């Protein structure tokens, strides 16, 4: 997890720590994304396309096959979203991710991520 988190927070190749069939679930919406490339692209777009953002780790709990991370999503809205222009608004929003970890890597991420609140920056004036 240390190597994954280091890569995630520095813009490195965090996806190398995923299994091929990794499953991302956004708990708020129920949206699911399957596969290393698709999950990497989703996370990457949140950090570099829609926002100039990075996660700030606040706490980490490690158990047998399960890791829970508490983060802040910190950044500036720099990209357009579904035809709505970027606002340039800065944000800092707390979220939690539960990771299922196997010998092969991270097989699932369940994100308690307030997408509704994050996407509200696109409607900001």
Short mmCIF file of N, CA, C and O in Angstrom, two decimals:
data_model
loop_
_atom_site.label_atom_id
_atom_site.label_comp_id
_atom_site.label_asym_id
_atom_site.label_seq_id
_atom_site.Cartn_x
_atom_site.Cartn_y
_atom_site.Cartn_z
N UNK A 1 0.83 -1.20 0.00
CA UNK A 1 0.00 0.00 0.00
C UNK A 1 0.86 1.25 0.00
O UNK A 1 0.48 2.24 -0.61
N UNK A 2 2.00 1.20 0.69
CA UNK A 2 2.86 2.38 0.73
C UNK A 2 3.28 2.80 -0.67
O UNK A 2 3.25 3.99 -1.01
N UNK A 3 3.67 1.85 -1.49
CA UNK A 3 4.11 2.14 -2.85
C UNK A 3 2.96 2.68 -3.69
O UNK A 3 3.12 3.62 -4.47
N UNK A 4 1.78 2.09 -3.54
CA UNK A 4 0.59 2.56 -4.26
C UNK A 4 0.27 4.00 -3.86
O UNK A 4 0.07 4.86 -4.73
N UNK A 5 0.21 4.26 -2.57
CA UNK A 5 -0.14 5.60 -2.10
C UNK A 5 0.89 6.63 -2.53
O UNK A 5 0.53 7.76 -2.90
N UNK A 6 2.14 6.27 -2.49
CA UNK A 6 3.19 7.17 -2.94
C UNK A 6 3.01 7.53 -4.41
O UNK A 6 3.09 8.71 -4.79
N UNK A 7 2.74 6.54 -5.24
CA UNK A 7 2.51 6.78 -6.66
C UNK A 7 1.24 7.60 -6.89
O UNK A 7 1.23 8.53 -7.70
N UNK A 8 0.19 7.30 -6.16
CA UNK A 8 -1.07 8.03 -6.30
C UNK A 8 -0.89 9.51 -5.96
O UNK A 8 -1.35 10.38 -6.69
N UNK A 9 -0.20 9.78 -4.88
CA UNK A 9 -0.07 11.16 -4.42
C UNK A 9 0.97 11.96 -5.21
O UNK A 9 0.93 13.18 -5.20
N UNK A 10 1.86 11.27 -5.91
CA UNK A 10 2.90 11.98 -6.66
C UNK A 10 2.64 12.00 -8.16
O UNK A 10 3.45 12.53 -8.92
N UNK A 11 1.53 11.39 -8.59
CA UNK A 11 1.22 11.35 -10.02
C UNK A 11 1.96 10.24 -10.75
O UNK A 11 2.07 10.25 -11.97
N UNK A 12 2.45 9.26 -10.00
CA UNK A 12 3.17 8.13 -10.59
C UNK A 12 2.23 7.06 -11.12
O UNK A 12 1.02 7.24 -11.19
N UNK A 13 2.79 5.92 -11.47
CA UNK A 13 2.04 4.81 -12.04
C UNK A 13 1.37 3.97 -10.94
O UNK A 13 1.78 2.85 -10.64
N UNK A 14 0.32 4.52 -10.35
CA UNK A 14 -0.39 3.84 -9.26
C UNK A 14 -1.13 2.60 -9.75
O UNK A 14 -1.34 1.66 -9.01
N UNK A 15 -1.50 2.56 -11.04
CA UNK A 15 -2.30 1.45 -11.56
C UNK A 15 -1.54 0.13 -11.60
O UNK A 15 -2.16 -0.93 -11.66
N UNK A 16 -0.23 0.19 -11.54
CA UNK A 16 0.54 -1.06 -11.54
C UNK A 16 0.22 -1.91 -10.30
O UNK A 16 0.50 -3.10 -10.27
N UNK A 17 -0.40 -1.31 -9.31
CA UNK A 17 -0.74 -2.02 -8.08
C UNK A 17 -2.14 -2.63 -8.12
O UNK A 17 -2.54 -3.28 -7.16
N UNK A 18 -2.87 -2.42 -9.23
CA UNK A 18 -4.20 -2.99 -9.40
C UNK A 18 -4.12 -4.36 -10.04
O UNK A 18 -3.23 -4.62 -10.86
N UNK A 19 -5.08 -5.22 -9.72
CA UNK A 19 -5.24 -6.46 -10.48
C UNK A 19 -5.84 -6.09 -11.83
O UNK A 19 -6.39 -5.01 -12.01
N UNK A 20 -5.74 -6.99 -12.79
CA UNK A 20 -6.29 -6.72 -14.13
C UNK A 20 -7.78 -6.41 -14.09
O UNK A 20 -8.27 -5.59 -14.84
N UNK A 21 -8.51 -7.12 -13.22
CA UNK A 21 -9.96 -6.97 -13.15
C UNK A 21 -10.42 -6.14 -11.95
O UNK A 21 -11.52 -6.32 -11.44
N UNK A 22 -9.59 -5.20 -11.52
CA UNK A 22 -9.92 -4.36 -10.37
C UNK A 22 -11.30 -3.72 -10.57
O UNK A 22 -11.69 -3.39 -11.69
N UNK A 23 -12.02 -3.57 -9.47
CA UNK A 23 -13.36 -2.99 -9.51
C UNK A 23 -13.40 -1.73 -8.66
O UNK A 23 -13.10 -1.77 -7.46
N UNK A 24 -13.75 -0.61 -9.27
CA UNK A 24 -13.98 0.66 -8.57
C UNK A 24 -15.49 0.80 -8.38
O UNK A 24 -16.26 0.63 -9.33
N UNK A 25 -15.93 1.15 -7.18
CA UNK A 25 -17.34 1.44 -6.92
C UNK A 25 -17.42 2.78 -6.22
O UNK A 25 -16.79 2.99 -5.18
N UNK A 26 -18.19 3.70 -6.81
CA UNK A 26 -18.50 4.97 -6.14
C UNK A 26 -19.78 4.72 -5.35
O UNK A 26 -20.85 4.52 -5.94
N UNK A 27 -19.67 4.68 -4.05
CA UNK A 27 -20.79 4.29 -3.21
C UNK A 27 -21.98 5.25 -3.37
O UNK A 27 -23.12 4.81 -3.46
N UNK A 28 -21.74 6.55 -3.45
CA UNK A 28 -22.82 7.53 -3.56
C UNK A 28 -23.73 7.26 -4.76
O UNK A 28 -24.95 7.31 -4.64
N UNK A 29 -23.14 6.96 -5.91
CA UNK A 29 -23.93 6.80 -7.13
C UNK A 29 -24.16 5.34 -7.51
O UNK A 29 -25.02 5.05 -8.33
N UNK A 30 -23.34 4.45 -6.96
CA UNK A 30 -23.41 3.05 -7.36
C UNK A 30 -22.65 2.77 -8.64
O UNK A 30 -22.60 1.62 -9.10
N UNK A 31 -22.02 3.78 -9.24
CA UNK A 31 -21.26 3.60 -10.47
C UNK A 31 -20.12 2.63 -10.22
O UNK A 31 -19.43 2.69 -9.20
N UNK A 32 -19.92 1.72 -11.19
CA UNK A 32 -18.83 0.77 -11.10
C UNK A 32 -17.99 0.84 -12.37
O UNK A 32 -18.52 1.02 -13.47
N UNK A 33 -16.69 0.70 -12.18
CA UNK A 33 -15.75 0.71 -13.28
C UNK A 33 -14.87 -0.52 -13.10
O UNK A 33 -14.37 -0.78 -12.00
N UNK A 34 -14.68 -1.28 -14.18
CA UNK A 34 -13.95 -2.54 -14.09
C UNK A 34 -12.71 -2.49 -14.99
O UNK A 34 -12.80 -2.05 -16.14
N UNK A 35 -11.61 -2.96 -14.46
CA UNK A 35 -10.39 -3.10 -15.24
C UNK A 35 -9.34 -2.08 -14.88
O UNK A 35 -9.64 -0.93 -14.57
N UNK A 36 -8.09 -2.51 -14.93
CA UNK A 36 -6.95 -1.67 -14.54
C UNK A 36 -6.92 -0.35 -15.31
O UNK A 36 -6.81 0.72 -14.73
N UNK A 37 -7.02 -0.43 -16.63
CA UNK A 37 -6.92 0.79 -17.44
C UNK A 37 -8.10 1.73 -17.19
O UNK A 37 -7.93 2.94 -17.06
N UNK A 38 -9.30 1.19 -17.12
CA UNK A 38 -10.49 2.01 -16.92
C UNK A 38 -10.47 2.72 -15.56
O UNK A 38 -10.80 3.91 -15.45
N UNK A 39 -10.06 1.99 -14.52
CA UNK A 39 -9.99 2.59 -13.19
C UNK A 39 -8.89 3.64 -13.14
O UNK A 39 -9.07 4.74 -12.62
N UNK A 40 -7.74 3.32 -13.74
CA UNK A 40 -6.65 4.30 -13.81
C UNK A 40 -7.11 5.57 -14.53
O UNK A 40 -6.86 6.69 -14.07
N UNK A 41 -7.81 5.42 -15.65
CA UNK A 41 -8.27 6.57 -16.41
C UNK A 41 -9.26 7.42 -15.62
O UNK A 41 -9.23 8.65 -15.68
N UNK A 42 -10.15 6.76 -14.88
CA UNK A 42 -11.12 7.50 -14.07
C UNK A 42 -10.41 8.32 -13.00
O UNK A 42 -10.65 9.52 -12.85
N UNK A 43 -9.54 7.67 -12.24
CA UNK A 43 -8.82 8.37 -11.18
C UNK A 43 -7.95 9.48 -11.79
O UNK A 43 -7.92 10.61 -11.30
N UNK A 44 -7.28 9.16 -12.88
CA UNK A 44 -6.43 10.15 -13.54
C UNK A 44 -7.21 11.36 -14.03
O UNK A 44 -6.74 12.50 -13.90
N UNK A 45 -8.40 11.14 -14.57
CA UNK A 45 -9.19 12.28 -15.06
C UNK A 45 -9.63 13.18 -13.91
O UNK A 45 -9.67 14.40 -14.06
N UNK A 46 -9.92 12.59 -12.77
CA UNK A 46 -10.30 13.41 -11.61
C UNK A 46 -9.11 14.26 -11.14
O UNK A 46 -9.29 15.39 -10.71
N UNK A 47 -7.90 13.72 -11.26
CA UNK A 47 -6.71 14.40 -10.74
C UNK A 47 -6.06 15.34 -11.74
O UNK A 47 -5.40 16.30 -11.33
N UNK A 48 -6.23 15.07 -13.06
CA UNK A 48 -5.48 15.87 -14.03
C UNK A 48 -6.32 16.50 -15.13
O UNK A 48 -5.87 17.46 -15.74
N UNK A 49 -7.50 15.98 -15.42
CA UNK A 49 -8.31 16.52 -16.51
C UNK A 49 -9.39 17.46 -15.99
O UNK A 49 -9.47 18.61 -16.41
N UNK A 50 -10.22 16.97 -15.09
CA UNK A 50 -11.29 17.81 -14.53
C UNK A 50 -10.76 18.77 -13.48
O UNK A 50 -11.27 19.88 -13.32
N UNK A 51 -9.73 18.32 -12.77
CA UNK A 51 -9.15 19.11 -11.69
C UNK A 51 -7.64 19.02 -11.77
O UNK A 51 -7.08 18.05 -12.28
N UNK A 52 -6.98 20.02 -11.27
CA UNK A 52 -5.57 19.92 -10.94
C UNK A 52 -5.59 19.59 -9.46
O UNK A 52 -5.71 20.49 -8.62
N UNK A 53 -5.55 18.30 -9.15
CA UNK A 53 -5.84 17.87 -7.78
C UNK A 53 -4.94 16.74 -7.34
O UNK A 53 -4.30 16.08 -8.16
N UNK A 54 -4.94 16.52 -6.07
CA UNK A 54 -4.20 15.41 -5.48
C UNK A 54 -4.88 15.03 -4.17
O UNK A 54 -5.52 15.85 -3.52
N UNK A 55 -4.72 13.76 -3.79
CA UNK A 55 -5.25 13.33 -2.50
C UNK A 55 -4.27 13.67 -1.39
O UNK A 55 -3.05 13.62 -1.59
N UNK A 56 -4.81 14.03 -0.25
CA UNK A 56 -4.00 14.23 0.94
C UNK A 56 -4.43 13.17 1.95
O UNK A 56 -5.59 13.14 2.36
N UNK A 57 -3.49 12.28 2.29
CA UNK A 57 -3.79 11.20 3.22
C UNK A 57 -3.88 11.74 4.64
O UNK A 57 -2.98 12.44 5.11
N UNK A 58 -5.00 11.43 5.31
CA UNK A 58 -5.19 11.85 6.70
C UNK A 58 -5.01 10.69 7.67
O UNK A 58 -4.49 10.88 8.76
N UNK A 59 -5.46 9.50 7.26
CA UNK A 59 -5.35 8.34 8.14
C UNK A 59 -5.43 7.07 7.30
O UNK A 59 -6.04 7.06 6.23
N UNK A 60 -4.80 6.01 7.80
CA UNK A 60 -4.79 4.74 7.10
C UNK A 60 -4.92 3.63 8.14
O UNK A 60 -4.22 3.63 9.15
N UNK A 61 -5.84 2.70 7.87
CA UNK A 61 -6.03 1.54 8.74
C UNK A 61 -5.82 0.30 7.89
O UNK A 61 -6.44 0.15 6.84
N UNK A 62 -4.93 -0.57 8.33
CA UNK A 62 -4.57 -1.76 7.56
C UNK A 62 -5.00 -3.00 8.32
O UNK A 62 -4.66 -3.16 9.50
N UNK A 63 -5.75 -3.86 7.65
CA UNK A 63 -6.17 -5.13 8.22
C UNK A 63 -5.82 -6.26 7.27
O UNK A 63 -5.19 -6.05 6.24
N UNK A 64 -6.26 -7.44 7.59
CA UNK A 64 -6.00 -8.61 6.76
C UNK A 64 -6.83 -8.52 5.48
O UNK A 64 -8.05 -8.69 5.50
N UNK A 65 -6.18 -8.19 4.36
CA UNK A 65 -6.86 -8.12 3.07
C UNK A 65 -7.70 -6.87 2.87
O UNK A 65 -8.40 -6.76 1.86
N UNK A 66 -7.67 -5.95 3.80
CA UNK A 66 -8.50 -4.75 3.71
C UNK A 66 -7.74 -3.55 4.25
O UNK A 66 -7.12 -3.63 5.32
N UNK A 67 -7.78 -2.46 3.50
CA UNK A 67 -7.15 -1.21 3.92
C UNK A 67 -8.20 -0.12 3.78
O UNK A 67 -8.93 -0.06 2.79
N UNK A 68 -8.27 0.77 4.77
CA UNK A 68 -9.16 1.92 4.72
C UNK A 68 -8.31 3.18 4.77
O UNK A 68 -7.44 3.31 5.64
N UNK A 69 -8.55 4.07 3.83
CA UNK A 69 -7.82 5.33 3.80
C UNK A 69 -8.77 6.51 3.88
O UNK A 69 -9.80 6.53 3.19
N UNK A 70 -8.43 7.46 4.73
CA UNK A 70 -9.18 8.70 4.84
C UNK A 70 -8.34 9.79 4.18
O UNK A 70 -7.17 9.96 4.50
N UNK A 71 -8.95 10.50 3.23
CA UNK A 71 -8.24 11.48 2.42
C UNK A 71 -9.01 12.79 2.34
O UNK A 71 -10.20 12.84 2.63
N UNK A 72 -8.32 13.82 1.86
CA UNK A 72 -8.95 15.03 1.36
C UNK A 72 -8.62 15.11 -0.12
O UNK A 72 -7.47 14.86 -0.52
N UNK A 73 -9.62 15.42 -0.94
CA UNK A 73 -9.42 15.68 -2.37
C UNK A 73 -9.19 17.19 -2.47
O UNK A 73 -10.09 17.99 -2.19
N UNK A 74 -7.98 17.58 -2.84
CA UNK A 74 -7.58 18.99 -2.83
C UNK A 74 -7.19 19.40 -4.24
O UNK A 74 -6.34 18.75 -4.87
N UNK A 75 -7.81 20.45 -4.74
CA UNK A 75 -7.44 20.88 -6.08
C UNK A 75 -8.23 22.05 -6.58
O UNK A 75 -9.01 22.68 -5.85
N UNK A 76 -8.03 22.33 -7.86
CA UNK A 76 -8.69 23.43 -8.55
C UNK A 76 -9.37 22.87 -9.79
O UNK A 76 -8.78 22.07 -10.53
N UNK A 77 -10.60 23.30 -10.05
CA UNK A 77 -11.36 22.85 -11.22
C UNK A 77 -10.75 23.52 -12.47
O UNK A 77 -10.85 24.72 -12.65
N UNK A 78 -10.10 22.71 -13.30
CA UNK A 78 -9.41 23.24 -14.47
C UNK A 78 -9.95 22.71 -15.79
O UNK A 78 -9.56 23.18 -16.85
N UNK A 79 -10.83 21.71 -15.75
CA UNK A 79 -11.33 21.11 -16.98
C UNK A 79 -12.83 21.26 -17.13
O UNK A 79 -13.56 21.38 -16.16
N UNK A 80 -13.28 21.24 -18.38
CA UNK A 80 -14.71 21.31 -18.68
C UNK A 80 -15.34 19.95 -18.40
O UNK A 80 -14.67 18.91 -18.49
N UNK A 81 -16.64 19.97 -18.09
CA UNK A 81 -17.35 18.74 -17.80
C UNK A 81 -18.70 18.78 -18.47
O UNK A 81 -19.52 19.66 -18.17
N UNK A 82 -18.93 17.84 -19.40
CA UNK A 82 -20.20 17.72 -20.12
C UNK A 82 -20.69 19.06 -20.63
O UNK A 82 -21.85 19.45 -20.45
N UNK A 83 -19.81 19.80 -21.29
CA UNK A 83 -20.17 21.07 -21.91
C UNK A 83 -20.20 22.27 -20.97
O UNK A 83 -20.49 23.38 -21.40
N UNK A 84 -19.93 22.05 -19.70
CA UNK A 84 -19.91 23.16 -18.73
C UNK A 84 -18.44 23.54 -18.51
O UNK A 84 -17.61 22.70 -18.21
N UNK A 85 -18.16 24.83 -18.68
CA UNK A 85 -16.79 25.32 -18.57
C UNK A 85 -16.26 25.20 -17.15
O UNK A 85 -17.01 25.29 -16.17
N UNK A 86 -14.96 25.01 -17.05
CA UNK A 86 -14.29 24.97 -15.75
C UNK A 86 -14.49 26.29 -15.02
O UNK A 86 -14.54 27.34 -15.64
N UNK A 87 -14.56 26.20 -13.70
CA UNK A 87 -14.81 27.40 -12.89
C UNK A 87 -13.55 27.98 -12.28
O UNK A 87 -13.55 29.12 -11.84
N UNK A 88 -12.50 27.18 -12.18
CA UNK A 88 -11.29 27.64 -11.49
C UNK A 88 -11.43 27.60 -9.99
O UNK A 88 -10.53 28.02 -9.25
N UNK A 89 -12.55 27.07 -9.51
CA UNK A 89 -12.82 27.02 -8.07
C UNK A 89 -11.90 26.01 -7.39
O UNK A 89 -11.67 24.91 -7.88
N UNK A 90 -11.38 26.39 -6.25
CA UNK A 90 -10.58 25.49 -5.42
C UNK A 90 -11.50 24.71 -4.49
O UNK A 90 -12.55 25.22 -4.10
N UNK A 91 -11.09 23.48 -4.18
CA UNK A 91 -11.90 22.69 -3.27
C UNK A 91 -11.02 21.79 -2.42
O UNK A 91 -9.90 21.48 -2.76
N UNK A 92 -11.57 21.44 -1.29
CA UNK A 92 -10.95 20.47 -0.37
C UNK A 92 -12.12 19.68 0.22
O UNK A 92 -12.87 20.20 1.04
N UNK A 93 -12.24 18.43 -0.22
CA UNK A 93 -13.39 17.62 0.15
C UNK A 93 -12.91 16.30 0.73
O UNK A 93 -12.13 15.58 0.10
N UNK A 94 -13.37 15.94 1.93
CA UNK A 94 -12.96 14.67 2.54
C UNK A 94 -13.66 13.48 1.89
O UNK A 94 -14.80 13.59 1.43
N UNK A 95 -12.94 12.36 1.85
CA UNK A 95 -13.52 11.12 1.35
C UNK A 95 -12.77 9.93 1.95
O UNK A 95 -11.69 10.09 2.53
N UNK A 96 -13.36 8.75 1.81
CA UNK A 96 -12.79 7.51 2.34
C UNK A 96 -12.82 6.46 1.23
O UNK A 96 -13.78 6.38 0.47
N UNK A 97 -11.76 5.67 1.15
CA UNK A 97 -11.71 4.54 0.22
C UNK A 97 -11.35 3.28 1.00
O UNK A 97 -10.41 3.29 1.80
N UNK A 98 -12.11 2.22 0.74
CA UNK A 98 -11.78 0.89 1.26
C UNK A 98 -11.17 0.11 0.10
O UNK A 98 -11.73 0.08 -1.00
N UNK A 99 -10.03 -0.50 0.35
CA UNK A 99 -9.31 -1.27 -0.66
C UNK A 99 -9.31 -2.74 -0.27
O UNK A 99 -8.95 -3.07 0.86
N UNK A 100 -9.70 -3.60 -1.20
CA UNK A 100 -9.51 -5.04 -1.03
C UNK A 100 -8.15 -5.36 -1.61
O UNK A 100 -7.87 -5.02 -2.78
N UNK A 101 -7.29 -5.98 -0.81
CA UNK A 101 -5.92 -6.24 -1.22
C UNK A 101 -5.65 -7.75 -1.19
O UNK A 101 -5.92 -8.41 -0.18
N UNK A 102 -5.14 -8.25 -2.30
CA UNK A 102 -4.77 -9.66 -2.41
C UNK A 102 -3.27 -9.75 -2.69
O UNK A 102 -2.61 -8.72 -2.88
N UNK A 103 -2.76 -10.97 -2.78
CA UNK A 103 -1.35 -11.14 -3.14
C UNK A 103 -1.05 -10.59 -4.53
O UNK A 103 0.07 -10.18 -4.81
N UNK A 104 -2.08 -10.53 -5.39
CA UNK A 104 -1.91 -10.04 -6.77
C UNK A 104 -2.01 -8.52 -6.87
O UNK A 104 -1.71 -7.96 -7.91
N UNK A 105 -2.49 -7.87 -5.82
CA UNK A 105 -2.63 -6.41 -5.85
C UNK A 105 -3.97 -5.96 -5.31
O UNK A 105 -4.70 -6.72 -4.67
N UNK A 106 -4.30 -4.72 -5.60
CA UNK A 106 -5.59 -4.15 -5.17
C UNK A 106 -6.66 -4.64 -6.13
O UNK A 106 -6.60 -4.38 -7.33
N UNK A 107 -7.64 -5.37 -5.59
CA UNK A 107 -8.67 -5.97 -6.44
C UNK A 107 -9.98 -5.18 -6.44
O UNK A 107 -10.82 -5.39 -7.33
N UNK A 108 -10.16 -4.31 -5.47
CA UNK A 108 -11.39 -3.51 -5.42
C UNK A 108 -11.15 -2.24 -4.62
O UNK A 108 -10.36 -2.24 -3.66
N UNK A 109 -11.81 -1.17 -5.05
CA UNK A 109 -11.81 0.10 -4.33
C UNK A 109 -13.26 0.52 -4.17
O UNK A 109 -14.02 0.55 -5.15
N UNK A 110 -13.67 0.79 -2.94
CA UNK A 110 -15.02 1.29 -2.67
C UNK A 110 -14.86 2.69 -2.12
O UNK A 110 -14.38 2.89 -1.00
N UNK A 111 -15.26 3.67 -2.92
CA UNK A 111 -15.01 5.08 -2.60
C UNK A 111 -16.27 5.74 -2.04
O UNK A 111 -17.29 5.82 -2.72
N UNK A 112 -16.15 6.19 -0.82
CA UNK A 112 -17.19 7.01 -0.20
C UNK A 112 -16.79 8.45 -0.52
O UNK A 112 -16.21 9.16 0.29
N UNK A 113 -17.09 8.81 -1.77
CA UNK A 113 -16.64 10.05 -2.38
C UNK A 113 -17.87 10.88 -2.74
O UNK A 113 -18.72 10.42 -3.50
N UNK A 114 -17.98 12.09 -2.21
CA UNK A 114 -19.17 12.90 -2.48
C UNK A 114 -19.13 13.54 -3.87
O UNK A 114 -18.88 14.73 -4.03
N UNK A 115 -19.38 12.71 -4.89
CA UNK A 115 -19.33 13.17 -6.27
C UNK A 115 -20.28 14.35 -6.49
O UNK A 115 -19.93 15.31 -7.18
N UNK A 116 -21.46 14.31 -5.89
CA UNK A 116 -22.41 15.40 -6.04
C UNK A 116 -21.80 16.72 -5.59
O UNK A 116 -21.93 17.74 -6.27
N UNK A 117 -21.11 16.71 -4.48
CA UNK A 117 -20.47 17.91 -3.96
C UNK A 117 -19.31 18.35 -4.85
O UNK A 117 -19.13 19.53 -5.13
N UNK A 118 -18.52 17.39 -5.32
CA UNK A 118 -17.41 17.72 -6.20
C UNK A 118 -17.92 18.31 -7.51
O UNK A 118 -17.41 19.33 -7.99
N UNK A 119 -18.94 17.70 -8.09
CA UNK A 119 -19.45 18.18 -9.38
C UNK A 119 -20.19 19.51 -9.24
O UNK A 119 -20.38 20.21 -10.23
N UNK A 120 -20.59 19.88 -8.05
CA UNK A 120 -21.24 21.17 -7.84
C UNK A 120 -20.32 22.33 -8.22
O UNK A 120 -20.81 23.41 -8.55
N UNK A 121 -19.01 22.11 -8.21
CA UNK A 121 -18.10 23.19 -8.60
C UNK A 121 -18.28 23.58 -10.05
O UNK A 121 -17.99 24.71 -10.44
N UNK A 122 -18.82 22.69 -10.87
CA UNK A 122 -19.07 23.02 -12.26
C UNK A 122 -20.28 23.93 -12.43
O UNK A 122 -20.46 24.57 -13.45
N UNK A 123 -21.13 23.97 -11.42
CA UNK A 123 -22.31 24.84 -11.46
C UNK A 123 -22.07 26.13 -10.71
O UNK A 123 -22.93 27.00 -10.68
N UNK A 124 -20.89 26.26 -10.09
CA UNK A 124 -20.57 27.47 -9.31
C UNK A 124 -20.42 28.66 -10.27
O UNK A 124 -20.00 28.52 -11.40
N UNK A 125 -20.78 29.80 -9.76
CA UNK A 125 -20.64 31.01 -10.59
C UNK A 125 -19.60 31.92 -10.02
O UNK A 125 -19.17 31.79 -8.93
#
